[in-house]
Coordinates of C-alpha atoms in Angstrom, one line a residue:
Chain A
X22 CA -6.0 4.6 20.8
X23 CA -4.7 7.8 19.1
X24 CA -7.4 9.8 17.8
X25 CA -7.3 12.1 14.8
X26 CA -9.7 15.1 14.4
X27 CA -9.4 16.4 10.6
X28 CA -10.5 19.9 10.2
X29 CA -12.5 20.9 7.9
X30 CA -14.9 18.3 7.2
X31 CA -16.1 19.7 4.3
X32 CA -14.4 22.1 1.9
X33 CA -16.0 23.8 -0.8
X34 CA -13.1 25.5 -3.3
X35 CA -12.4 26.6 -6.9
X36 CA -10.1 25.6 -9.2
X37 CA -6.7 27.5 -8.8
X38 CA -7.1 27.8 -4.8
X39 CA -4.7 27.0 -2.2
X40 CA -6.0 24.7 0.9
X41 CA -5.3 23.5 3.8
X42 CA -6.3 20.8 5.7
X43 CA -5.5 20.4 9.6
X44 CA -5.0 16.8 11.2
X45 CA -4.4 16.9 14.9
X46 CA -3.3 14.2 17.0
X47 CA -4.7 13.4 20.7
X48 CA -1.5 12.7 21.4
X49 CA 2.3 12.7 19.8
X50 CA 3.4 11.0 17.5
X51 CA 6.8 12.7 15.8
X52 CA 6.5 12.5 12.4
X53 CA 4.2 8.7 11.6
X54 CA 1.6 10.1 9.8
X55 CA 0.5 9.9 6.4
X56 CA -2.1 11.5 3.9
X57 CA -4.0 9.8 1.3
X58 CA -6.6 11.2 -1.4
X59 CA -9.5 8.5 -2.0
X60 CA -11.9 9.2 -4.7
X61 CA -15.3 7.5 -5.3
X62 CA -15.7 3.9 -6.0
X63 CA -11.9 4.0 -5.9
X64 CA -8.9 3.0 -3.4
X65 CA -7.3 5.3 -1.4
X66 CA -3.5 6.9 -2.7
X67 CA -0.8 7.5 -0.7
X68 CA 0.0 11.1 -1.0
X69 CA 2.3 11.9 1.5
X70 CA 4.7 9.9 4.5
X71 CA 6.6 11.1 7.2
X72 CA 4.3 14.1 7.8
X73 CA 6.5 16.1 4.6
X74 CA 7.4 13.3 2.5
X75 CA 6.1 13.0 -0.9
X76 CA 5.5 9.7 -2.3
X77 CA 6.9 8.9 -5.8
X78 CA 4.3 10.1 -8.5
X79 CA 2.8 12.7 -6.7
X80 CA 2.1 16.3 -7.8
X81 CA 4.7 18.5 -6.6
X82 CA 1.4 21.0 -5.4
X83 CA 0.5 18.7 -2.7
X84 CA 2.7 19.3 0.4
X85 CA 2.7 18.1 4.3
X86 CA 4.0 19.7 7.4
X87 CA 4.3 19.8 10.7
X88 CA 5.3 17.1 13.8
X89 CA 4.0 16.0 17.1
X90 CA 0.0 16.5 17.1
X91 CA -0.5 18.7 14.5
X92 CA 0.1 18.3 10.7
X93 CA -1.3 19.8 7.5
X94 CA -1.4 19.0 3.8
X95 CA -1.6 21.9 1.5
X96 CA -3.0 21.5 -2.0
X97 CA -0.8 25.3 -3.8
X98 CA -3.5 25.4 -6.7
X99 CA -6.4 23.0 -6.3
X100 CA -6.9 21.3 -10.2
X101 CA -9.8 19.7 -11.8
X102 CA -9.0 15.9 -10.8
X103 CA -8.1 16.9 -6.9
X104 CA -11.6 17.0 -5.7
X105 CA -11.7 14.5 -3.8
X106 CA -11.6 12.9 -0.3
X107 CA -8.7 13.4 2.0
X108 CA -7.6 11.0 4.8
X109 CA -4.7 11.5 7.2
X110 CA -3.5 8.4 9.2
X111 CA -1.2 7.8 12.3
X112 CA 1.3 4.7 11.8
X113 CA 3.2 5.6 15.8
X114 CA 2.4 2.0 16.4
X115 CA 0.4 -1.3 15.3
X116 CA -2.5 0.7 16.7
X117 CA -3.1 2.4 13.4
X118 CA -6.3 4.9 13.1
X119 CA -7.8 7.2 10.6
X120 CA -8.9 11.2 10.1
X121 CA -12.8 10.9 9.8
X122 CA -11.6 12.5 6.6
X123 CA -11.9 16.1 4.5
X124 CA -14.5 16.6 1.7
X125 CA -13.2 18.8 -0.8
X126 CA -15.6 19.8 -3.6
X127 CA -16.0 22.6 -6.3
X128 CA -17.3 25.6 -5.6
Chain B
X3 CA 4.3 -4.3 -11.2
X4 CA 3.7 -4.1 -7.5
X5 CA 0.0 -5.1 -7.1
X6 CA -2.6 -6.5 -4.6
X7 CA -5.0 -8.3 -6.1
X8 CA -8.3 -8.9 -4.5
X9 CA -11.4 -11.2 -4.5
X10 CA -14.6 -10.3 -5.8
X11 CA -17.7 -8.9 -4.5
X12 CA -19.6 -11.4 -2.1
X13 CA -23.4 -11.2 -1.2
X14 CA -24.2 -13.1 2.0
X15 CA -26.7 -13.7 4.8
X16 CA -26.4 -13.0 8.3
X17 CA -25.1 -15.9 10.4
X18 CA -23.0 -17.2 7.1
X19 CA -19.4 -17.0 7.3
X20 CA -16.8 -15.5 4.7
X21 CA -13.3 -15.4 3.8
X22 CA -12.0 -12.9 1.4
X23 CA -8.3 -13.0 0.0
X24 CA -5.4 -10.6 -1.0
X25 CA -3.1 -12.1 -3.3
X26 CA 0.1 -9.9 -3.7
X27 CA 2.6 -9.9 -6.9
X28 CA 5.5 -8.1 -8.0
X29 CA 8.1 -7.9 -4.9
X30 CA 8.5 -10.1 -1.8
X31 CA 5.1 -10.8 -0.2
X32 CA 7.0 -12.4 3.1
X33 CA 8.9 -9.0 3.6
X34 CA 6.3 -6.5 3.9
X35 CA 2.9 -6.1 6.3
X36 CA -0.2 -6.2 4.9
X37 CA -3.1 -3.9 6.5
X38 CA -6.8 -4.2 6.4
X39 CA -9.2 -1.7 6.1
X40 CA -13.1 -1.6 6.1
X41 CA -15.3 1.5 4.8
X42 CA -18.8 1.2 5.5
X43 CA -21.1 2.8 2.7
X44 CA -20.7 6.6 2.6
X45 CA -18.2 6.3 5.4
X46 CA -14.7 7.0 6.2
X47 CA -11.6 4.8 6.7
X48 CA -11.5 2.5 9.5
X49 CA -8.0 0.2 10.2
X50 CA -8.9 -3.6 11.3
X51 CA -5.7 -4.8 11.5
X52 CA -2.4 -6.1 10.1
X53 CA -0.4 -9.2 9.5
X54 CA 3.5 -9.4 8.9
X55 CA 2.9 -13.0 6.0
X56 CA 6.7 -14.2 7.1
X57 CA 5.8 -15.0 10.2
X58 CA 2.3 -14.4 10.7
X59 CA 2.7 -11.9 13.0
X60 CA -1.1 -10.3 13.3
X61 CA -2.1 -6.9 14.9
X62 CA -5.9 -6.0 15.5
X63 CA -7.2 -3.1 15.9
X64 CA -9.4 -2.9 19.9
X65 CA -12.6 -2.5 17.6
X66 CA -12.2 -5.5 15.7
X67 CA -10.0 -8.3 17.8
X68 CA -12.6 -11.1 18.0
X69 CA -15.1 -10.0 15.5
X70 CA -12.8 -11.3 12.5
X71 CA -9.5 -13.4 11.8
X72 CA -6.6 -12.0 9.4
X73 CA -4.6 -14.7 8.7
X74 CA -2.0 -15.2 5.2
X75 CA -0.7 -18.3 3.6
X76 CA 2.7 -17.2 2.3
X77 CA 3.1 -20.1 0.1
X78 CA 0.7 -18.8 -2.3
X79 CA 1.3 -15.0 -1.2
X80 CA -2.2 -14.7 -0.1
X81 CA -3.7 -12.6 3.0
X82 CA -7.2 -13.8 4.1
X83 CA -9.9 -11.6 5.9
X84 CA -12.3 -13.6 7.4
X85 CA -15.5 -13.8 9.5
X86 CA -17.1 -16.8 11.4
X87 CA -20.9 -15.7 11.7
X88 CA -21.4 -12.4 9.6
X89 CA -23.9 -9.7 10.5
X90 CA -25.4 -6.9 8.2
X91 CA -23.1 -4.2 9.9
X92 CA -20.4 -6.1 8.5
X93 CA -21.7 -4.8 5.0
X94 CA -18.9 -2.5 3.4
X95 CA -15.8 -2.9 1.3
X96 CA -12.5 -3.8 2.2
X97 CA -9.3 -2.8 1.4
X98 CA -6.2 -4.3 1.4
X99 CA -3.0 -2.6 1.7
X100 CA 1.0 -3.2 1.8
X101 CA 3.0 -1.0 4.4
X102 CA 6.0 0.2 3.1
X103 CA 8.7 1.4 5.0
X104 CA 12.0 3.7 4.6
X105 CA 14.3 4.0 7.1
X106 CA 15.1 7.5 8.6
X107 CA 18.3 8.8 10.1
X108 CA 20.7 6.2 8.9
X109 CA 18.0 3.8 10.8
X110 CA 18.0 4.4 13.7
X111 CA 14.2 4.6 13.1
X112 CA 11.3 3.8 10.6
X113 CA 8.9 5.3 8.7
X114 CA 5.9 3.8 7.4
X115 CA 2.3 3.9 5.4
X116 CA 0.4 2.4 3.0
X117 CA 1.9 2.1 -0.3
X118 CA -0.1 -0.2 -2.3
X119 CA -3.7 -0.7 -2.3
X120 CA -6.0 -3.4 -3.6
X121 CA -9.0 -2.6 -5.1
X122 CA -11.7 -3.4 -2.4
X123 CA -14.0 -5.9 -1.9
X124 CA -17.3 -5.2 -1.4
X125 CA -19.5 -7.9 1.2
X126 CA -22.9 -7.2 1.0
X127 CA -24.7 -9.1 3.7
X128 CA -28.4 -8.9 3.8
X129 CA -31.2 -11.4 4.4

């Protein structure tokens, strides 16, 4: 299987900030990943595709980047409703995995 | 509207078995995969699997082949997740999930991810 290490875990951050979060893959896989934003008691959202592509709906301050085994989303100015939890996910194959996923809370 | 709609919350014993449904609307439920995933309680996202309904084409993931059946019923636009003897690790909820796709350089390749979520069942299994 194709692991993915998320880094941070756990991101504490104001309102207004810029983050970044870090997926890396054990091994390539071009450009098949995704990012989603899951907040509690809720289902996951579809964020981004294709590493950089952003889905239909979707803040133009979130972005994704980067190819091969390592990827980032970036959040320009953190708002009030993006605390939440972030999930990147590999599609290279039908052996799909998960990020263990980033925290991201108020400071 | 594109949806996924899922069955309700289930409380079961161990040893009991289960079968929880996906029932998608608004587009053409043969043409696109349909994922499961499971999140145990205050855990992250873990992929079980996915079924292509026009054919029944089904993927597991290592971690779960054996432990539970994904099957669909295309007729009625349903996907199933099911389990033959249930055990209290099994509590958690599960999602359901299309996979979209877009093709990429005139395609010559695919790109793909999960575009349209149900809203989780939870099974609670406990004695």
């Amino acid at each position: 299987d194709i692991q993915l290490t998320q880094s941070p875990s756990f991101l504490s951050a104001s309102v207004g900030d810029r983050v970044t979060i870090t997926c890396r893959a054990s091994q390539g896989i071009s450009s098949y990943l995704a990012w989603y934003q899951q907040k509690p008691g809720k289902a996951p959202k579809l964020l981004i595709y294709a590493a950089s592509t952003l889905q239909s709906g979707v803040p133009s301050r979130f972005s994704g980047s980067g190819s091969g085994t390592e990827f980032t989303l970036t959040i320009s100015s953190l708002q009030p409703e993006d605390f939440a939890t972030y999930y990147c996910q590999q599609l290279n194959s039908y052996l799909i995995t998960f990020g263990q996923g980033t925290r991201l809370e108020i400071k | 509207e594109v949806q996924l709609v899922q069955s309700g919350a289930e409380v079961k014993k161990p040893g009991e078995s289960l079968k929880i449904s996906c029932k998608g609307s608004g587009y053409s439920f043969t043409s696109y995969w349909i994922g499961w995933v499971r999140q145990m309680p205050g855990k992250g996202l873990e992929w079980m699997g996915i079924i292509y309904p026009g054919d029944s084409d089904t993927r597991y993931s290592p971690s779960f082949q054996g432990q539970v059946t994904i099957s669909a019923d295309k007729s009625i636009s349903t996907a199933y997740l099911q389990w033959s003897s249930l055990k209290a690790s099994d509590t958690a909820m599960y999602y359901c999930a299309r996979r979209g796709v877009v093709p990429a350089n005139g395609g010559v390749y695919y790109y793909y991810y999960m575009d349209v979520w149900g809203k989780g069942t939870t099974v609670t299994v406990s004695s």
